[in-house]
mmCIF file of C-alpha atoms in Angstrom:
data_model
loop_
_atom_site.group_PDB
_atom_site.id
_atom_site.type_symbol
_atom_site.label_atom_id
_atom_site.label_comp_id
_atom_site.label_asym_id
_atom_site.label_seq_id
_atom_site.Cartn_x
_atom_site.Cartn_y
_atom_site.Cartn_z
ATOM 1 C CA MET A 512 51.657 22.256 -37.172
ATOM 2 C CA HIS A 513 50.909 19.592 -34.590
ATOM 3 C CA ALA A 514 49.900 16.160 -35.810
ATOM 4 C CA SER A 515 46.361 15.077 -35.051
ATOM 5 C CA SER A 516 46.051 12.890 -31.990
ATOM 6 C CA SER A 517 43.957 10.377 -33.946
ATOM 7 C CA SER A 518 43.819 9.267 -37.544
ATOM 8 C CA PRO A 519 40.560 9.619 -39.527
ATOM 9 C CA ASP A 520 40.707 5.843 -40.014
ATOM 10 C CA GLN A 521 40.762 5.200 -36.289
ATOM 11 C CA PRO A 522 37.571 5.058 -34.208
ATOM 12 C CA LYS A 523 37.024 7.980 -31.857
ATOM 13 C CA GLN A 524 38.347 7.420 -28.364
ATOM 14 C CA TYR A 525 35.823 8.278 -25.646
ATOM 15 C CA SER A 526 36.576 9.233 -22.087
ATOM 16 C CA PRO A 527 34.753 7.153 -19.428
ATOM 17 C CA ALA A 528 32.248 9.992 -18.879
ATOM 18 C CA GLU A 529 31.626 10.420 -22.630
ATOM 19 C CA LEU A 530 31.215 6.686 -23.057
ATOM 20 C CA ALA A 531 28.678 6.520 -20.221
ATOM 21 C CA ILE A 532 26.642 9.348 -21.806
ATOM 22 C CA LYS A 533 26.857 7.684 -25.246
ATOM 23 C CA LEU A 534 25.617 4.348 -23.887
ATOM 24 C CA LEU A 535 22.812 6.054 -21.973
ATOM 25 C CA ARG A 536 21.631 7.849 -25.128
ATOM 26 C CA GLU A 537 21.751 4.634 -27.147
ATOM 27 C CA LYS A 538 19.747 2.844 -24.479
ATOM 28 C CA SER A 539 17.193 5.679 -24.442
ATOM 29 C CA ARG A 540 16.858 5.583 -28.259
ATOM 30 C CA GLU A 541 16.376 1.825 -28.181
ATOM 31 C CA LYS A 542 13.710 2.126 -25.497
ATOM 32 C CA ARG A 543 11.813 4.782 -27.489
ATOM 33 C CA ARG A 544 12.032 2.640 -30.617
ATOM 34 C CA HIS A 545 10.675 -0.381 -28.731
ATOM 35 C CA LEU A 546 7.756 1.656 -27.322
ATOM 36 C CA ARG A 547 6.922 3.061 -30.779
ATOM 37 C CA GLU A 548 6.837 -0.455 -32.236
ATOM 38 C CA LYS A 549 4.684 -1.692 -29.363
ATOM 39 C CA ARG A 550 2.130 1.084 -29.961
ATOM 40 C CA ARG A 551 2.076 0.448 -33.700
ATOM 41 C CA GLU A 552 1.611 -3.290 -33.224
ATOM 42 C CA ALA A 553 -1.279 -2.714 -30.790
ATOM 43 C CA ALA A 554 -2.919 -0.195 -33.127
ATOM 44 C CA ASP A 555 -2.489 -2.429 -36.183
ATOM 45 C CA TRP A 556 -3.931 -5.425 -34.352
ATOM 46 C CA VAL A 557 -7.149 -3.779 -33.121
ATOM 47 C CA THR A 558 -7.618 -2.192 -36.557
ATOM 48 C CA GLN A 559 -7.125 -5.526 -38.307
ATOM 49 C CA ILE A 560 -9.658 -7.352 -36.136
ATOM 50 C CA LYS A 561 -11.952 -4.290 -35.843
ATOM 51 C CA LYS A 562 -11.762 -4.120 -32.036
ATOM 52 C CA ALA A 563 -10.803 -0.456 -31.573
ATOM 53 C CA VAL A 564 -13.479 0.885 -29.202
ATOM 54 C CA GLY A 565 -12.837 4.552 -30.066
ATOM 55 C CA THR A 566 -14.974 6.935 -28.022
ATOM 56 C CA ALA A 567 -17.328 4.203 -26.737
ATOM 57 C CA ASP A 568 -17.658 3.557 -22.996
ATOM 58 C CA TYR A 569 -15.538 0.381 -23.030
ATOM 59 C CA LYS A 570 -12.037 -0.348 -21.798
ATOM 60 C CA ALA A 571 -9.356 -0.197 -24.465
ATOM 61 C CA THR A 572 -8.148 -3.788 -24.913
ATOM 62 C CA ASP A 573 -7.282 -6.224 -27.687
ATOM 63 C CA LYS A 574 -10.732 -7.796 -27.319
ATOM 64 C CA GLY A 575 -12.915 -4.776 -28.001
ATOM 65 C CA PHE A 576 -16.608 -4.656 -27.219
ATOM 66 C CA ILE A 577 -17.170 -7.369 -24.659
ATOM 67 C CA LYS A 578 -19.541 -7.174 -21.713
ATOM 68 C CA GLN A 579 -16.861 -7.571 -19.036
ATOM 69 C CA HIS A 580 -14.985 -4.541 -20.380
ATOM 70 C CA LYS A 581 -17.892 -2.110 -20.440
ATOM 71 C CA LEU A 582 -17.150 0.888 -18.231
ATOM 72 C CA PRO A 583 -19.492 1.919 -15.376
ATOM 73 C CA ALA A 584 -22.693 3.764 -16.295
ATOM 74 C CA HIS A 585 -21.344 7.260 -15.567
ATOM 75 C CA PHE A 586 -18.770 7.101 -18.367
ATOM 76 C CA LYS A 587 -21.253 7.455 -21.217
ATOM 77 C CA PRO A 588 -22.614 10.867 -20.073
ATOM 78 C CA LEU A 589 -19.114 11.973 -19.071
ATOM 79 C CA ILE A 590 -17.704 11.173 -22.519
ATOM 80 C CA ASN A 591 -20.619 13.088 -24.048
ATOM 81 C CA GLY A 592 -19.946 15.967 -21.651
ATOM 82 C CA LEU A 593 -16.271 15.877 -22.587
ATOM 83 C CA ARG A 594 -17.124 15.945 -26.297
ATOM 84 C CA GLN A 595 -19.346 18.989 -25.804
ATOM 85 C CA TRP A 596 -16.670 20.750 -23.751
ATOM 86 C CA VAL A 597 -13.832 20.052 -26.225
ATOM 87 C CA TYR A 598 -15.751 21.126 -29.308
ATOM 88 C CA THR A 599 -16.702 24.477 -27.763
ATOM 89 C CA GLN A 600 -13.034 25.339 -27.124
ATOM 90 C CA PHE A 601 -11.700 27.706 -29.774
ATOM 91 C CA GLN A 602 -8.599 29.214 -28.191
ATOM 92 C CA TYR A 603 -6.203 28.650 -25.337
ATOM 93 C CA ILE A 604 -3.137 30.437 -23.970
ATOM 94 C CA ASP A 605 0.072 28.397 -24.189
ATOM 95 C CA LYS A 606 2.818 28.296 -21.554
ATOM 96 C CA LYS A 607 4.548 31.274 -23.214
ATOM 97 C CA GLY A 608 1.402 33.376 -22.929
ATOM 98 C CA VAL A 609 0.585 33.206 -26.649
ATOM 99 C CA VAL A 610 -3.069 32.833 -27.679
ATOM 100 C CA ARG A 611 -3.490 29.727 -29.846
ATOM 101 C CA SER A 612 -6.448 28.588 -31.920
ATOM 102 C CA LEU A 613 -7.721 25.024 -31.969
ATOM 103 C CA SER A 614 -8.400 23.525 -35.389
ATOM 104 C CA ALA A 615 -10.978 20.796 -35.970
ATOM 105 C CA ARG A 616 -8.109 18.267 -36.104
ATOM 106 C CA GLY A 617 -6.656 19.692 -32.898
ATOM 107 C CA LYS A 618 -9.991 19.342 -31.115
ATOM 108 C CA ARG A 619 -10.315 15.732 -32.227
ATOM 109 C CA LYS A 620 -6.861 14.843 -30.898
ATOM 110 C CA LEU A 621 -7.491 16.742 -27.672
ATOM 111 C CA PHE A 622 -10.723 14.778 -27.252
ATOM 112 C CA GLU A 623 -8.848 11.487 -27.766
ATOM 113 C CA VAL A 624 -6.143 12.338 -25.220
ATOM 114 C CA LEU A 625 -8.724 13.372 -22.634
ATOM 115 C CA ILE A 626 -10.777 10.192 -23.104
ATOM 116 C CA VAL A 627 -7.647 8.161 -22.300
ATOM 117 C CA LEU A 628 -7.068 10.273 -19.187
ATOM 118 C CA ILE A 629 -10.621 10.253 -17.814
ATOM 119 C CA THR A 630 -10.896 6.474 -18.220
ATOM 120 C CA SER A 631 -7.912 6.218 -15.843
ATOM 121 C CA CYS A 632 -9.207 8.856 -13.425
ATOM 122 C CA ASP A 633 -10.453 8.484 -9.870
ATOM 123 C CA PHE A 634 -13.235 11.057 -10.049
ATOM 124 C CA MET A 635 -13.436 11.290 -6.267
ATOM 125 C CA SER A 636 -9.922 12.739 -6.080
ATOM 126 C CA GLY A 637 -8.974 13.669 -9.646
ATOM 127 C CA GLN A 638 -5.953 11.366 -9.447
ATOM 128 C CA LEU A 639 -4.798 9.445 -12.524
ATOM 129 C CA GLY A 640 -3.634 5.891 -12.032
ATOM 130 C CA LYS A 641 -4.730 2.388 -11.218
ATOM 131 C CA PRO A 642 -6.273 1.385 -7.872
ATOM 132 C CA MET A 643 -4.520 -1.658 -6.448
ATOM 133 C CA LYS A 644 -4.580 -3.551 -3.174
ATOM 134 C CA GLY A 645 -2.854 -1.326 -0.640
ATOM 135 C CA HIS A 646 -2.270 1.743 -2.810
ATOM 136 C CA MET A 647 -2.988 3.474 -6.114
ATOM 137 C CA ASP A 648 -0.287 3.090 -8.768
ATOM 138 C CA THR A 649 0.790 6.068 -10.797
ATOM 139 C CA THR A 650 0.755 5.561 -14.584
ATOM 140 C CA LYS A 651 3.452 6.475 -17.092
ATOM 141 C CA HIS A 652 2.691 8.507 -20.206
ATOM 142 C CA ASP A 653 3.987 5.557 -22.241
ATOM 143 C CA ALA A 654 1.169 3.422 -20.811
ATOM 144 C CA PHE A 655 -1.382 6.120 -21.671
ATOM 145 C CA MET A 656 -0.051 6.305 -25.243
ATOM 146 C CA LEU A 657 -0.318 2.521 -25.576
ATOM 147 C CA GLU A 658 -3.901 2.689 -24.330
ATOM 148 C CA HIS A 659 -4.608 5.397 -26.916
ATOM 149 C CA ALA A 660 -3.251 3.134 -29.674
ATOM 150 C CA ARG A 661 -5.512 0.277 -28.552
ATOM 151 C CA ARG A 662 -8.525 2.559 -28.213
ATOM 152 C CA PHE A 663 -8.272 4.451 -31.506
ATOM 153 C CA GLY A 664 -6.391 2.050 -33.774
ATOM 154 C CA TYR A 665 -3.462 4.292 -34.649
ATOM 155 C CA SER A 666 -0.221 5.241 -32.950
ATOM 156 C CA MET A 667 0.071 8.853 -31.817
ATOM 157 C CA SER A 668 3.684 10.011 -31.734
ATOM 158 C CA SER A 669 5.127 10.846 -28.333
ATOM 159 C CA SER A 670 5.865 14.413 -29.482
ATOM 160 C CA THR A 671 2.180 14.898 -30.360
ATOM 161 C CA TRP A 672 1.040 13.343 -27.083
ATOM 162 C CA TYR A 673 3.245 15.623 -24.995
ATOM 163 C CA ARG A 674 2.182 18.659 -27.029
ATOM 164 C CA TYR A 675 -1.415 18.040 -25.960
ATOM 165 C CA ILE A 676 -0.347 17.353 -22.367
ATOM 166 C CA ASP A 677 1.419 20.741 -22.395
ATOM 167 C CA MET A 678 -1.777 22.263 -23.763
ATOM 168 C CA LEU A 679 -3.781 20.756 -20.903
ATOM 169 C CA LYS A 680 -1.235 22.063 -18.415
ATOM 170 C CA SER A 681 -1.528 25.574 -19.822
ATOM 171 C CA MET A 682 -5.333 25.284 -19.556
ATOM 172 C CA ASN A 683 -4.989 24.321 -15.846
ATOM 173 C CA ILE A 684 -6.588 20.939 -16.530
ATOM 174 C CA PHE A 685 -3.661 18.530 -16.138
ATOM 175 C CA SER A 686 -1.008 18.703 -13.415
ATOM 176 C CA GLY A 687 1.861 16.459 -12.448
ATOM 177 C CA ARG A 688 4.482 16.129 -9.766
ATOM 178 C CA GLU A 689 7.810 14.407 -10.273
ATOM 179 C CA ILE A 690 8.924 11.486 -8.126
ATOM 180 C CA LYS A 691 12.603 10.821 -7.515
ATOM 181 C CA LEU A 692 13.677 7.767 -5.540
ATOM 182 C CA HIS A 693 16.939 7.971 -3.633
ATOM 183 C CA GLY A 694 18.978 4.865 -2.961
ATOM 184 C CA ASP A 695 20.303 3.861 0.450
ATOM 185 C CA ASP A 696 23.686 5.256 -0.552
ATOM 186 C CA GLY A 697 22.186 8.756 -0.667
ATOM 187 C CA VAL A 698 23.572 9.271 -4.175
ATOM 188 C CA THR A 699 21.704 6.954 -6.553
ATOM 189 C CA VAL A 700 18.534 8.543 -7.954
ATOM 190 C CA ARG A 701 15.920 7.085 -10.279
ATOM 191 C CA SER A 702 12.525 8.312 -11.461
ATOM 192 C CA GLU A 703 9.094 6.772 -10.981
ATOM 193 C CA ALA A 704 5.920 7.520 -12.932
ATOM 194 C CA SER A 705 4.916 10.968 -11.701
ATOM 195 C CA TYR A 706 1.831 11.833 -9.692
ATOM 196 C CA LYS A 707 -0.758 13.106 -12.189
ATOM 197 C CA TRP A 708 -4.232 14.534 -11.711
ATOM 198 C CA LEU A 709 -7.052 16.437 -13.421
ATOM 199 C CA SER A 710 -8.375 19.681 -11.978
ATOM 200 C CA LYS A 711 -11.614 19.951 -10.064
ATOM 201 C CA GLY A 712 -12.795 22.749 -12.380
ATOM 202 C CA PHE A 713 -12.374 20.568 -15.451
ATOM 203 C CA LEU A 714 -14.171 17.630 -13.843
ATOM 204 C CA ARG A 715 -17.041 19.950 -12.980
ATOM 205 C CA ASN A 716 -17.192 21.216 -16.576
ATOM 206 C CA ILE A 717 -17.686 17.728 -18.019
ATOM 207 C CA GLY A 718 -20.402 16.877 -15.489
ATOM 208 C CA VAL A 719 -18.688 14.800 -12.794
ATOM 209 C CA TYR A 720 -20.509 16.545 -9.927
ATOM 210 C CA LYS A 721 -24.031 16.209 -11.285
ATOM 211 C CA ASP A 722 -26.109 14.236 -8.806
ATOM 212 C CA ALA A 723 -26.959 11.242 -11.019
ATOM 213 C CA ILE A 724 -23.401 10.938 -12.315
ATOM 214 C CA MET A 725 -21.819 11.296 -8.880
ATOM 215 C CA ALA A 726 -24.173 8.635 -7.513
ATOM 216 C CA SER A 727 -22.867 6.187 -10.142
ATOM 217 C CA ILE A 728 -19.253 7.219 -9.439
ATOM 218 C CA LYS A 729 -19.703 6.601 -5.702
ATOM 219 C CA LEU A 730 -21.246 3.198 -6.389
ATOM 220 C CA ALA A 731 -18.308 2.141 -8.575
ATOM 221 C CA TYR A 732 -15.890 3.588 -6.013
ATOM 222 C CA GLN A 733 -17.445 1.568 -3.198
ATOM 223 C CA LYS A 734 -17.381 -1.631 -5.272
ATOM 224 C CA ALA A 735 -13.639 -1.139 -5.804
ATOM 225 C CA LEU A 736 -13.098 -0.536 -2.084
ATOM 226 C CA ASP A 737 -15.084 -3.687 -1.285
ATOM 227 C CA LYS A 738 -12.642 -5.621 -3.483
ATOM 228 C CA GLY A 739 -9.763 -4.307 -1.393
ATOM 229 C CA ARG A 740 -8.528 -1.687 -3.830
ATOM 230 C CA SER A 741 -7.088 1.601 -2.630
ATOM 231 C CA PHE A 742 -7.302 5.054 -4.211
ATOM 232 C CA VAL A 743 -4.495 6.473 -2.063
ATOM 233 C CA TRP A 744 -1.222 7.031 -3.871
ATOM 234 C CA ARG A 745 1.747 5.092 -2.595
ATOM 235 C CA GLN A 746 4.081 7.472 -0.772
ATOM 236 C CA HIS A 747 7.665 7.246 -2.011
ATOM 237 C CA ASN A 748 10.731 8.044 0.002
ATOM 238 C CA ALA A 749 11.609 11.363 -1.610
ATOM 239 C CA PRO A 750 9.332 13.028 -4.176
ATOM 240 C CA VAL A 751 10.970 16.282 -5.287
ATOM 241 C CA GLY A 752 9.808 19.152 -3.093
ATOM 242 C CA TYR A 753 7.644 16.897 -0.928
ATOM 243 C CA CYS A 754 7.554 17.485 2.804
ATOM 244 C CA PRO A 755 5.906 14.536 4.641
ATOM 245 C CA SER A 756 4.461 16.845 7.305
ATOM 246 C CA GLN A 757 2.401 18.763 4.735
ATOM 247 C CA ASP A 758 -0.339 17.958 2.274
ATOM 248 C CA LEU A 759 1.127 16.861 -1.081
ATOM 249 C CA PHE A 760 -0.721 19.554 -3.004
ATOM 250 C CA THR A 761 -0.450 22.499 -0.582
ATOM 251 C CA ALA A 762 1.820 24.416 -2.938
ATOM 252 C CA TYR A 763 -0.670 24.241 -5.817
ATOM 253 C CA ASN A 764 -3.612 26.407 -6.774
ATOM 254 C CA PRO A 765 -6.775 24.932 -5.177
ATOM 255 C CA SER A 766 -8.602 25.134 -8.517
ATOM 256 C CA THR A 767 -6.098 22.762 -10.122
ATOM 257 C CA ALA A 768 -5.345 20.513 -7.166
ATOM 258 C CA PRO A 769 -7.227 17.232 -6.805
ATOM 259 C CA PRO A 770 -10.512 17.653 -4.909
ATOM 260 C CA GLN A 771 -10.277 16.285 -1.384
#
């Protein structure tokens, strides 16, 4: 019988590749832990000082209901329209084709996730992100989860968040497109926050295209443009599957692609 190459008392010897994978996993776990703590701290703080704005038409911040953070006039009817839409949903078909029922708790969480998304939505295009000078920034799911914690005063786990995102995908409401950035060496690859958008059909269902609401949306849109903000996504050097000579959303169903 051959002797073992290492004694039980000796630490395991890793190959360079195994060590790199081990360090990457440890770094990923540490990052997730940090983000969980950040969400919990934000949720605990707004709960402690009673500044969680919940479903009200205010921005989710540590300061709560202050005049400067009140959202434009169209958000109140849109949140009401969203509430009505969510609470009339009883079933959906998941990505495996299985019919699922929505419980009262499931509807409440779906409502919360969608409020976070619509308050970061450009209703003229359906795009999710933040208008900046020169371009519109995409937003990471981690940032949305932090906003949820500030808005509702509790930390939703990432597994729960992504479960509802998958639900919205299966309902043809939420879509995303990955962004990969390639280094000058042609080998190095890193990810950016993906392009994300809400479907035109969903926006119609909650009332976005009603005349009075759209008038308010256009007014807010113009005010942002007057301040030099842009609602055009920044184009990266190599989004997966993206051909610069074609429209970004050509390959997608028109009913789920952002309205032009």
